[in-house]
CSV table of C-alpha atoms and ligand atoms in Angstrom, one decimal:
chain,number,residue,atom,x,y,z
B,1,MET,CA,363.7,101.2,164.4
B,2,THR,CA,361.2,98.5,163.2
B,3,GLN,CA,357.8,98.2,165.0
B,4,GLU,CA,355.7,95.1,165.7
B,5,THR,CA,352.8,95.1,168.3
B,6,LEU,CA,352.1,93.0,171.5
B,7,THR,CA,348.7,93.0,173.1
B,8,ILE,CA,348.3,93.2,177.0
B,9,LYS,CA,345.1,91.8,178.4
B,10,ASP,CA,344.2,92.6,182.1
B,11,ASN,CA,342.2,89.4,183.1
B,12,SER,CA,340.9,91.2,186.3
B,13,THR,CA,338.9,93.8,184.1
B,14,GLY,CA,338.9,92.2,180.6
B,15,LYS,CA,340.5,95.3,179.4
B,16,GLU,CA,343.1,94.6,176.6
B,17,ALA,CA,345.2,97.0,174.2
B,18,GLU,CA,347.9,96.9,171.7
B,19,PHE,CA,351.4,98.3,172.3
B,20,SER,CA,354.3,98.7,170.0
B,21,LEU,CA,357.3,96.4,170.3
B,22,LEU,CA,360.4,98.6,169.5
B,23,LYS,CA,363.6,97.0,168.2
B,24,GLY,CA,366.9,98.8,168.1
B,25,THR,CA,369.8,98.3,165.9
B,26,VAL,CA,370.7,95.4,168.0
B,27,GLY,CA,369.6,94.0,171.5
B,28,THR,CA,366.5,93.3,173.4
B,29,PRO,CA,363.1,94.4,171.9
B,30,VAL,CA,361.3,96.8,174.1
B,31,ILE,CA,357.6,97.3,174.8
B,32,ASP,CA,356.6,100.9,174.5
B,33,VAL,CA,354.3,101.3,177.6
B,34,SER,CA,354.2,105.1,177.6
B,35,ALA,CA,350.3,104.8,176.9
B,36,LEU,CA,349.6,102.0,179.3
B,37,HIS,CA,348.0,104.4,181.9
B,38,LYS,CA,346.0,106.1,179.2
B,39,LYS,CA,344.9,102.8,177.6
B,40,MET,CA,344.6,100.6,180.5
B,41,GLY,CA,344.7,102.6,183.8
B,42,LEU,CA,347.9,100.7,184.8
B,43,PHE,CA,351.5,101.4,185.7
B,44,THR,CA,354.4,99.3,185.4
B,45,TYR,CA,356.5,98.3,188.5
B,46,ASP,CA,360.3,97.7,188.2
B,47,PRO,CA,362.4,98.6,191.2
B,48,GLY,CA,366.0,98.9,190.2
B,49,PHE,CA,364.9,99.2,186.6
B,50,VAL,CA,366.1,95.6,186.0
B,51,SER,CA,363.9,95.4,182.8
B,52,THR,CA,363.2,98.9,181.9
B,53,ALA,CA,364.6,100.9,179.2
B,54,SER,CA,364.6,104.6,180.1
B,55,CYS,CA,365.5,106.2,176.7
B,56,LYS,CA,366.8,105.6,173.3
B,57,SER,CA,370.5,106.1,172.9
B,58,ALA,CA,373.1,105.6,170.1
B,59,ILE,CA,376.3,105.9,172.4
B,60,THR,CA,377.0,102.6,173.9
B,61,TYR,CA,375.7,99.0,173.5
B,62,ILE,CA,376.3,96.2,176.1
B,63,ASP,CA,375.4,92.5,175.5
B,64,GLY,CA,375.7,91.1,179.1
B,65,GLU,CA,375.2,87.5,178.1
B,66,ASN,CA,378.2,87.5,175.6
B,67,GLY,CA,380.4,90.0,177.4
B,68,ILE,CA,380.1,92.7,174.5
B,69,LEU,CA,380.8,96.3,174.9
B,70,LEU,CA,380.7,98.9,171.9
B,71,TYR,CA,381.3,102.5,172.0
B,72,ARG,CA,379.5,104.0,168.9
B,73,GLY,CA,379.6,100.5,167.4
B,74,TYR,CA,383.5,99.7,167.9
B,75,PRO,CA,384.3,96.9,170.2
B,76,ILE,CA,386.0,98.1,173.4
B,77,ASP,CA,388.9,95.8,172.9
B,78,GLN,CA,389.7,97.4,169.6
B,79,LEU,CA,389.5,101.1,171.0
B,80,ALA,CA,391.5,100.0,174.2
B,81,GLU,CA,394.4,98.8,171.8
B,82,LYS,CA,394.3,101.4,169.0
B,83,CYS,CA,393.1,104.8,170.7
B,84,SER,CA,393.8,107.3,173.1
B,85,PHE,CA,391.3,108.3,176.0
B,86,LEU,CA,390.8,111.7,174.1
B,87,GLU,CA,390.1,110.0,170.7
B,88,VAL,CA,387.5,107.7,172.5
B,89,ALA,CA,386.0,110.8,174.2
B,90,TYR,CA,385.6,112.6,170.8
B,91,LEU,CA,383.9,109.3,169.4
B,92,LEU,CA,381.6,109.3,172.4
B,93,MET,CA,380.6,112.9,172.2
B,94,ASN,CA,380.5,113.2,168.3
B,95,GLY,CA,379.5,109.8,167.0
B,96,GLU,CA,382.6,109.1,164.8
B,97,LEU,CA,386.3,109.0,165.4
B,98,ALA,CA,388.0,112.3,164.4
B,99,ASN,CA,390.3,112.6,161.6
B,100,ASP,CA,393.9,114.1,162.5
B,101,ALA,CA,392.8,117.7,162.2
B,102,GLU,CA,389.6,117.3,164.0
B,103,GLN,CA,391.5,115.5,166.8
B,104,ALA,CA,394.2,118.2,167.1
B,105,GLU,CA,391.5,121.0,167.2
B,106,PHE,CA,389.6,118.9,169.9
B,107,GLU,CA,392.7,118.5,171.9
B,108,HIS,CA,393.8,122.1,171.5
B,109,GLU,CA,390.5,123.2,172.8
B,110,ILE,CA,390.7,120.8,175.8
B,111,GLY,CA,393.8,122.4,176.6
B,112,GLN,CA,392.3,126.0,176.4
B,113,HIS,CA,389.6,125.0,178.9
B,114,ALA,CA,391.8,123.2,181.4
B,115,MET,CA,392.5,126.2,183.5
B,116,LEU,CA,390.4,126.8,186.6
B,117,HIS,CA,389.0,130.2,187.5
B,118,GLU,CA,391.6,131.3,190.0
B,119,ALA,CA,389.0,132.2,192.6
B,120,MET,CA,388.2,128.3,192.8
B,121,ARG,CA,391.5,128.0,194.6
B,122,SER,CA,390.1,129.6,197.8
B,123,PHE,CA,386.9,127.5,197.3
B,124,ILE,CA,389.1,124.4,197.3
B,125,ASP,CA,391.2,125.6,200.3
B,126,GLY,CA,387.9,125.8,202.2
B,127,PHE,CA,387.6,122.1,202.4
B,128,HIS,CA,389.3,120.5,205.6
B,129,TYR,CA,392.4,118.6,204.7
B,130,ASP,CA,390.9,115.2,205.4
B,131,ALA,CA,387.7,115.6,203.4
B,132,HIS,CA,387.1,112.7,201.0
B,133,PRO,CA,388.2,113.6,197.5
B,134,MET,CA,384.7,112.5,196.3
B,135,ALA,CA,383.0,114.8,198.7
B,136,MET,CA,385.3,117.7,197.3
B,137,MET,CA,384.4,116.6,193.7
B,138,VAL,CA,380.8,116.7,194.2
B,139,GLY,CA,381.1,120.3,195.9
B,140,ILE,CA,383.8,121.7,193.4
B,141,VAL,CA,382.0,120.5,190.1
B,142,GLY,CA,378.8,121.7,191.4
B,143,SER,CA,380.2,125.0,192.2
B,144,LEU,CA,381.4,125.4,188.6
B,145,SER,CA,377.9,126.8,187.9
B,146,ALA,CA,378.7,129.7,190.3
B,147,PHE,CA,381.9,130.5,188.3
B,148,TYR,CA,380.9,129.9,184.9
B,149,HIS,CA,377.9,132.0,183.8
B,150,SER,CA,378.6,132.2,179.9
B,151,GLU,CA,377.4,129.8,177.3
B,152,LEU,CA,374.7,128.5,179.3
B,153,ASN,CA,371.8,128.9,176.8
B,154,MET,CA,371.0,125.2,176.7
B,155,ASP,CA,368.9,125.7,173.6
B,156,ASP,CA,372.1,126.7,171.6
B,157,PRO,CA,374.0,123.5,170.5
B,158,GLU,CA,377.4,125.6,170.5
B,159,HIS,CA,376.9,126.6,174.3
B,160,ARG,CA,376.1,122.9,175.0
B,161,ARG,CA,379.3,121.7,173.1
B,162,ILE,CA,381.4,124.4,175.0
B,163,SER,CA,380.0,123.3,178.4
B,164,ALA,CA,380.6,119.7,177.6
B,165,MET,CA,384.3,120.6,176.6
B,166,ARG,CA,384.8,122.6,179.9
B,167,MET,CA,383.7,119.5,181.9
B,168,LEU,CA,386.0,117.1,180.2
B,169,ALA,CA,388.9,119.6,180.2
B,170,LYS,CA,388.5,120.5,184.0
B,171,MET,CA,387.8,117.3,185.5
B,172,PRO,CA,391.4,116.0,185.8
B,173,VAL,CA,392.5,119.4,187.1
B,174,ILE,CA,389.8,119.5,189.8
B,175,ALA,CA,390.7,115.9,190.7
B,176,ALA,CA,394.5,116.5,191.0
B,177,ALA,CA,393.5,119.8,193.0
B,178,CYS,CA,391.7,117.5,195.4
B,179,HIS,CA,394.5,115.2,195.9
B,180,ARG,CA,397.1,118.0,196.4
B,181,HIS,CA,395.0,119.8,198.9
B,182,SER,CA,394.6,116.6,201.0
B,183,ILE,CA,398.3,116.3,201.2
B,184,GLY,CA,399.0,120.1,201.7
B,185,PHE,CA,400.8,120.2,198.5
B,186,PRO,CA,400.9,123.3,196.2
B,187,PHE,CA,398.3,123.2,193.3
B,188,VAL,CA,400.0,122.3,190.1
B,189,TYR,CA,398.6,124.2,186.8
B,190,PRO,CA,397.9,122.1,183.7
B,191,ARG,CA,400.5,122.5,181.0
B,192,ALA,CA,399.8,122.9,177.2
B,193,ASP,CA,403.0,120.8,176.3
B,194,LEU,CA,401.6,117.5,178.0
B,195,SER,CA,398.9,115.1,176.8
B,196,TYR,CA,395.7,114.8,178.9
B,197,CYS,CA,397.0,111.7,181.0
B,198,GLU,CA,400.6,113.2,181.1
B,199,ASN,CA,399.1,116.4,182.6
B,200,PHE,CA,397.1,114.5,185.1
B,201,MET,CA,400.3,112.7,186.3
B,202,ASN,CA,402.2,115.9,186.4
B,203,MET,CA,399.5,117.6,188.5
B,204,MET,CA,399.4,115.0,190.7
B,205,PHE,CA,403.0,114.0,191.6
B,206,SER,CA,405.2,116.7,190.2
B,207,LEU,CA,407.2,118.7,192.8
B,208,PRO,CA,408.7,122.0,192.4
B,209,SER,CA,412.2,120.9,192.8
B,210,GLN,CA,412.0,118.4,190.0
B,211,LYS,CA,413.4,119.3,186.5
B,212,TYR,CA,410.5,120.1,184.2
B,213,ILE,CA,413.0,119.6,181.2
B,214,ASP,CA,412.9,116.0,181.6
B,215,LYS,CA,409.3,115.2,181.9
B,216,ASP,CA,410.1,111.5,182.2
B,217,ASN,CA,411.5,112.1,185.6
B,218,TYR,CA,407.9,111.5,187.0
B,219,ILE,CA,405.7,110.8,184.0
B,220,ASP,CA,406.4,107.2,183.3
B,221,PRO,CA,405.1,106.3,179.7
B,222,VAL,CA,404.0,102.9,181.0
B,223,ALA,CA,401.9,104.6,183.7
B,224,VAL,CA,400.5,107.1,181.1
B,225,LYS,CA,399.7,104.1,178.7
B,226,ALA,CA,397.9,102.3,181.6
B,227,LEU,CA,396.0,105.5,182.6
B,228,ASN,CA,394.6,106.0,179.0
B,229,LEU,CA,393.5,102.4,179.1
B,230,LEU,CA,391.7,102.6,182.3
B,231,PHE,CA,390.0,105.9,181.3
B,232,ILE,CA,388.9,104.3,177.9
B,233,LEU,CA,387.4,101.3,179.7
B,234,HIS,CA,385.6,103.5,182.5
B,235,ALA,CA,384.5,106.0,179.8
B,236,ASP,CA,380.8,104.9,179.3
B,237,HIS,CA,378.5,102.1,180.0
B,238,GLU,CA,374.8,102.7,178.8
B,239,GLN,CA,372.3,103.8,181.5
B,240,ASN,CA,374.3,102.9,184.6
B,241,ALA,CA,373.1,104.6,187.9
B,242,SER,CA,375.3,107.7,187.6
B,243,THR,CA,374.6,108.2,183.8
B,244,SER,CA,370.8,107.8,184.5
B,245,THR,CA,371.2,110.3,187.4
B,246,VAL,CA,372.7,113.0,184.9
B,247,ARG,CA,370.1,112.2,182.5
B,248,LEU,CA,367.3,112.6,185.1
B,249,ALA,CA,368.8,115.8,186.3
B,250,SER,CA,369.3,117.0,182.8
B,251,SER,CA,365.7,116.5,181.9
B,252,THR,CA,364.7,119.4,184.1
B,253,GLY,CA,367.0,121.7,182.1
B,254,ALA,CA,369.3,122.1,185.3
B,255,ASN,CA,372.8,123.9,184.9
B,256,PRO,CA,375.0,121.3,183.1
B,257,TYR,CA,377.7,121.4,186.0
B,258,ALA,CA,375.1,120.6,188.5
B,259,CYS,CA,373.9,117.7,186.5
B,260,ILE,CA,377.5,116.2,186.3
B,261,ALA,CA,377.8,116.8,190.2
B,262,ALA,CA,374.6,114.8,190.6
B,263,GLY,CA,376.3,112.0,188.6
B,264,ILE,CA,379.5,112.2,190.7
B,265,GLY,CA,377.3,111.7,193.8
B,266,ALA,CA,375.7,108.6,192.3
B,267,LEU,CA,379.0,107.3,191.3
B,268,TRP,CA,380.3,107.4,194.6
B,269,GLY,CA,378.3,104.7,196.1
B,270,PRO,CA,380.2,101.4,196.9
B,271,ALA,CA,377.7,99.4,194.8
B,272,HIS,CA,378.7,101.5,191.7
B,273,GLY,CA,381.9,103.5,191.0
B,274,GLY,CA,383.0,103.4,194.8
B,275,ALA,CA,383.6,99.6,194.4
B,276,ASN,CA,387.2,99.9,193.1
B,277,GLU,CA,388.1,101.7,196.6
B,278,ALA,CA,386.1,98.9,198.4
B,279,VAL,CA,387.9,96.3,196.6
B,280,LEU,CA,391.3,97.4,197.8
B,281,SER,CA,389.9,97.9,201.4
B,282,MET,CA,388.5,94.4,201.1
B,283,LEU,CA,391.7,92.8,199.7
B,284,GLU,CA,393.7,94.5,202.6
B,285,GLU,CA,391.1,93.1,205.2
B,286,ILE,CA,391.5,89.6,203.8
B,287,GLY,CA,395.1,89.9,203.9
B,288,THR,CA,396.2,86.3,203.2
B,289,VAL,CA,395.0,83.6,200.7
B,290,ASP,CA,394.2,81.2,203.7
B,291,ARG,CA,391.4,83.7,204.8
B,292,ILE,CA,389.6,83.8,201.5
B,293,PRO,CA,387.1,81.0,202.4
B,294,GLU,CA,386.0,83.2,205.4
B,295,PHE,CA,385.1,86.1,203.3
B,296,ILE,CA,383.6,84.0,200.6
B,297,ASN,CA,381.4,82.6,203.1
B,298,LYS,CA,380.5,86.0,204.6
B,299,ALA,CA,379.5,87.0,200.9
B,300,LYS,CA,377.3,84.1,200.6
B,301,ASP,CA,375.5,84.5,203.9
B,302,ARG,CA,372.2,86.1,203.2
B,303,ASN,CA,372.0,87.5,206.7
B,304,ASP,CA,375.3,89.3,206.2
B,305,PRO,CA,375.4,92.5,204.3
B,306,PHE,CA,378.9,92.0,203.0
B,307,ARG,CA,379.4,91.4,199.4
B,308,LEU,CA,382.4,90.5,197.5
B,309,MET,CA,383.3,93.8,196.1
B,310,GLY,CA,384.4,93.9,192.5
B,311,PHE,CA,382.1,91.0,191.6
B,312,GLY,CA,378.7,90.8,190.1
B,313,HIS,CA,377.1,93.1,187.7
B,314,ARG,CA,373.5,94.0,186.7
B,315,VAL,CA,374.1,93.2,183.0
B,316,TYR,CA,377.3,91.1,182.4
B,317,LYS,CA,376.3,87.6,183.4
B,318,ASN,CA,379.3,85.7,182.1
B,319,PHE,CA,382.2,88.2,182.1
B,320,ASP,CA,382.9,91.9,182.0
B,321,PRO,CA,385.2,92.4,179.0
B,322,ARG,CA,386.8,95.5,180.7
B,323,ALA,CA,388.0,93.2,183.5
B,324,THR,CA,389.3,90.8,181.1
B,325,ILE,CA,391.5,93.7,179.5
B,326,ILE,CA,392.4,95.3,182.8
B,327,ARG,CA,393.4,91.8,184.3
B,328,LYS,CA,396.1,91.5,181.6
B,329,THR,CA,397.3,95.0,181.8
B,330,CYS,CA,397.8,94.5,185.6
B,331,HIS,CA,400.5,91.9,184.8
B,332,ASP,CA,402.2,94.5,182.5
B,333,VAL,CA,402.2,97.4,184.8
B,334,LEU,CA,403.1,95.5,188.0
B,335,GLU,CA,406.0,93.9,186.2
B,336,HIS,CA,407.4,97.3,184.9
B,337,ILE,CA,406.6,99.6,187.8
B,338,SER,CA,406.5,98.1,191.1
B,339,GLY,CA,407.3,94.3,190.8
B,340,ASN,CA,404.5,91.9,191.7
B,341,ASP,CA,402.2,93.3,194.3
B,342,PRO,CA,401.0,90.6,196.9
B,343,LEU,CA,397.5,92.2,196.7
B,344,PHE,CA,397.3,91.1,193.0
B,345,ASP,CA,398.3,87.6,193.9
B,346,LEU,CA,395.7,87.6,196.6
B,347,ALA,CA,393.2,89.1,193.9
B,348,LEU,CA,394.0,86.3,191.5
B,349,ALA,CA,393.6,83.7,194.1
B,350,LEU,CA,390.2,85.2,195.3
B,351,GLU,CA,389.0,85.2,191.6
B,352,GLU,CA,389.9,81.6,191.2
B,353,TYR,CA,388.4,80.6,194.3
B,354,ALA,CA,385.0,82.6,193.8
B,355,LEU,CA,384.8,81.3,190.2
B,356,LYS,CA,384.7,77.7,191.3
B,357,ASP,CA,382.2,78.4,194.2
B,358,GLU,CA,378.6,77.1,193.2
B,359,TYR,CA,377.1,80.2,194.8
B,360,PHE,CA,379.0,82.6,192.5
B,361,VAL,CA,378.6,80.2,189.5
B,362,GLU,CA,374.9,79.9,190.1
B,363,LYS,CA,374.3,83.6,190.5
B,364,LYS,CA,376.8,84.4,187.7
B,365,LEU,CA,378.8,86.7,189.7
B,366,TYR,CA,382.2,87.5,188.0
B,367,PRO,CA,384.8,90.1,188.4
B,368,ASN,CA,383.8,93.5,187.0
B,369,VAL,CA,385.7,96.4,186.0
B,370,ASP,CA,386.5,97.5,189.5
B,371,PHE,CA,388.1,94.3,190.7
B,372,TYR,CA,391.5,94.9,189.1
B,373,SER,CA,391.5,98.7,188.4
B,374,GLY,CA,392.3,99.5,192.0
B,375,ILE,CA,395.5,97.3,191.8
B,376,ILE,CA,396.7,99.2,188.8
B,377,TYR,CA,395.9,102.5,190.5
B,378,LYS,CA,397.8,101.6,193.6
B,379,ALA,CA,400.8,100.7,191.5
B,380,LEU,CA,400.6,104.2,189.9
B,381,ASN,CA,400.7,105.6,193.4
B,382,ILE,CA,397.2,106.7,193.2
B,383,PRO,CA,395.8,107.1,196.9
B,384,VAL,CA,392.9,104.6,197.6
B,385,ASP,CA,390.5,107.4,198.3
B,386,MET,CA,391.3,108.8,194.8
B,387,PHE,CA,390.2,105.6,192.9
B,388,THR,CA,386.5,106.6,192.4
B,389,VAL,CA,387.8,110.1,191.4
B,390,MET,CA,389.6,108.4,188.6
B,391,PHE,CA,386.5,106.7,187.6
B,392,THR,CA,384.8,110.3,187.7
B,393,ILE,CA,387.5,111.6,185.4
B,394,ALA,CA,386.9,108.8,182.8
B,395,ARG,CA,383.0,108.7,183.1
B,396,THR,CA,382.7,112.4,182.5
B,397,SER,CA,383.3,111.7,178.9
B,398,GLY,CA,380.2,109.3,179.0
B,399,TRP,CA,378.1,111.6,181.1
B,400,VAL,CA,378.6,114.7,178.7
B,401,SER,CA,377.9,112.6,175.8
B,402,HIS,CA,374.5,111.3,177.2
B,403,TRP,CA,374.0,115.1,178.2
B,404,LEU,CA,374.5,116.2,174.7
B,405,GLU,CA,372.4,113.5,173.3
B,406,LEU,CA,369.5,114.0,175.7
B,407,MET,CA,369.5,117.7,175.3
B,408,ALA,CA,369.6,117.6,171.4
B,409,GLU,CA,366.5,115.1,171.5
B,410,PRO,CA,363.5,116.9,169.9
B,411,GLY,CA,360.6,116.8,172.4
B,412,GLN,CA,362.4,115.3,175.3
B,413,ARG,CA,360.5,115.4,178.5
B,414,ILE,CA,361.1,115.7,182.3
B,415,GLY,CA,361.8,112.4,183.8
B,416,ARG,CA,359.0,111.7,186.3
B,417,PRO,CA,358.6,108.0,187.5
B,418,ARG,CA,355.4,106.8,189.2
B,419,GLN,CA,355.1,104.6,192.3
B,420,ILE,CA,353.0,102.1,194.2
B,421,TYR,CA,351.7,103.8,197.3
B,422,THR,CA,351.9,101.8,200.3
B,423,GLY,CA,351.2,104.3,203.0
B,424,LYS,CA,348.0,105.1,205.1
B,425,GLY,CA,344.8,105.6,203.4
B,426,ARG,CA,343.1,109.1,203.7
B,427,ARG,CA,342.3,109.9,207.3
B,428,ASP,CA,341.4,113.0,209.4
B,429,LEU,CA,343.3,114.7,212.2
D,501,LIG,C1,380.0,99.3,188.4
D,501,LIG,O1,375.7,99.4,185.8
D,501,LIG,C2,376.8,99.6,185.5
D,501,LIG,O2,377.1,99.5,184.1
D,501,LIG,C3,378.0,99.8,186.5
D,501,LIG,C4,379.4,99.8,186.0
D,501,LIG,C5,379.7,101.1,185.1
D,501,LIG,O3,380.6,101.0,184.3
D,501,LIG,O4,379.0,102.1,185.1
D,501,LIG,O5,379.7,98.8,185.3
D,501,LIG,C6,380.3,100.0,187.2
D,501,LIG,O6,379.3,99.9,189.2
D,501,LIG,C7,380.4,97.8,188.5
D,501,LIG,C8,379.8,97.2,189.9
D,501,LIG,C9,380.6,97.4,191.0
D,501,LIG,N1,380.1,97.2,192.3
D,501,LIG,C10,380.5,96.1,193.0
D,501,LIG,O7,381.4,95.4,192.5
D,501,LIG,C11,379.8,95.9,194.2
D,501,LIG,C12,379.6,94.4,194.5
D,501,LIG,N2,378.6,94.0,193.5
D,501,LIG,C13,377.2,94.0,194.0
D,501,LIG,O8,376.8,95.1,194.7
D,501,LIG,C14,376.0,93.7,192.7
D,501,LIG,O9,376.6,92.6,192.1
D,501,LIG,C15,375.8,94.9,191.9
D,501,LIG,C16,375.4,96.1,192.5
D,501,LIG,C17,377.0,95.2,190.9
D,501,LIG,C18,374.7,94.4,190.9
D,501,LIG,O10,373.6,94.3,191.8
D,501,LIG,P1,372.2,93.8,191.2
D,501,LIG,O11,372.1,93.6,189.7
D,501,LIG,O12,371.1,94.4,191.8
D,501,LIG,O13,372.2,92.2,191.7
D,501,LIG,P2,371.6,91.7,193.0
D,501,LIG,O14,372.0,92.8,194.1
D,501,LIG,O15,370.1,91.7,192.7
D,501,LIG,O16,372.3,90.4,193.2
D,501,LIG,C19,371.7,89.2,192.7
D,501,LIG,C20,372.0,88.1,193.6
D,501,LIG,C21,371.6,88.6,195.2
D,501,LIG,O17,371.4,87.3,195.8
D,501,LIG,P3,369.8,86.9,196.1
D,501,LIG,O18,369.0,88.0,196.7
D,501,LIG,O19,369.3,86.5,194.6
D,501,LIG,O20,370.0,85.6,196.8
D,501,LIG,O21,373.4,87.9,193.6
D,501,LIG,C22,373.9,88.3,194.9
D,501,LIG,C23,372.8,89.1,195.7
D,501,LIG,O22,373.0,89.0,197.2
D,501,LIG,N3,375.1,89.1,194.7
D,501,LIG,C24,376.2,89.0,195.5
D,501,LIG,C25,377.2,90.1,194.9
D,501,LIG,N4,376.4,90.6,193.9
D,501,LIG,C26,375.3,90.2,193.9
D,501,LIG,N5,376.6,88.3,196.6
D,501,LIG,C27,377.9,88.4,197.1
D,501,LIG,N6,378.9,89.3,196.5
D,501,LIG,C28,378.4,90.2,195.4
D,501,LIG,N7,379.4,90.8,194.9
């Protein structure tokens, strides 16, 4: 990391001091202001962290102006085309792609950790049938810290690795269990003879009466391929809100499952991972192409809180490379599985209309990863309230990678932002 310096002068006091200008492998240079208060008695103010780097990380890099997304240096489109989700998960967690033997061992271990403690089933049954699956995910994942007390010496790298593997292995099992609970169907155990995505489809949709011999009865290879792709595209994304939440919780040394549960809670918001569910609801509300102008005008009205879900991004200001890849996959999946879906045609028309509108052009609002993903999930018969759960499964690989990176960082400190106080001055009762 190369270092130059930058001088900051406070004209109100005449104080000035030099600060290091840090440059990473690639990307925007960063002013190291960690000594700003000590040197000049000042804080920085950056609500929403628009211009603030919270950490150093070697996992993912985004160039928002040029629509570039790299996982450990590899472009997302190459990984999406050539790898499985678990190969990408290994890459994010370990820094390099596995060789055949390493990948086989990794996937064997994932299979070993997939089973849930049987006592968890009564915990899951404690939720009312109409609980939102994301509410269940927050509760169940947080409760893992009540079921798994071993391998929790966070100073032991092997304990940290096992905890990360447990999370990655159990997330799809918990997710499918939430769905089965919500429809009153029996829980389906993970199987050692199925791949990660095949297992998920099996745990979600298989019925006791169906023949287990011919697994293609209910695990369509096109659906499994689409699921692998969607999980890869949602795996990690630098310091997004949910990953930053996991990092902040982890900085206190909290139980790893509790840290991941905190990330799930952050992801649920409609401004973040909850957008894919909100996109489908929005498209269904718009209904027909002739109503698009009405909703575009609502989105442009500063007095109306409505925003066009699936559009805009804090970092991408030209296009989200993930949306480009998903948009193409939409065509393939819909053609193969369900025939065209009028919602997809509506989404294409909405995208075309918005991209010609000067408001969206001026504010650089383009379709993001969530705009098309819901349409594919719908084609795969995933219920709409499970869409953010799908995002959770995928992003667990990113969350545990950032957790491992932070916990291994020598001298990492508890995250503790400052504030501008706007309340009452000191007064007596
Ligand atoms: C994800 O961070 C990540 O990397 C997230 C993510 C990941 O992989 O982890 O990529 C996943 O969360 C994708 C984003 C999914 N969310 C949505 O699709 C919800 C709709 N989008 C917006 O809520 C918004 O665009 C955000 C939350 C995505 C970004 O918010 P910012 O960066 O804080 O932008 P902003 O709110 O400051 O908006 C800038 C301007 C505002 O207008 P002005 O105040 O300047 O007049 O653009 C407007 C906003 O009103 N604007 C929109 C809009 N998004 C921004 N107007 C209408 N519709 C929208 N969707």
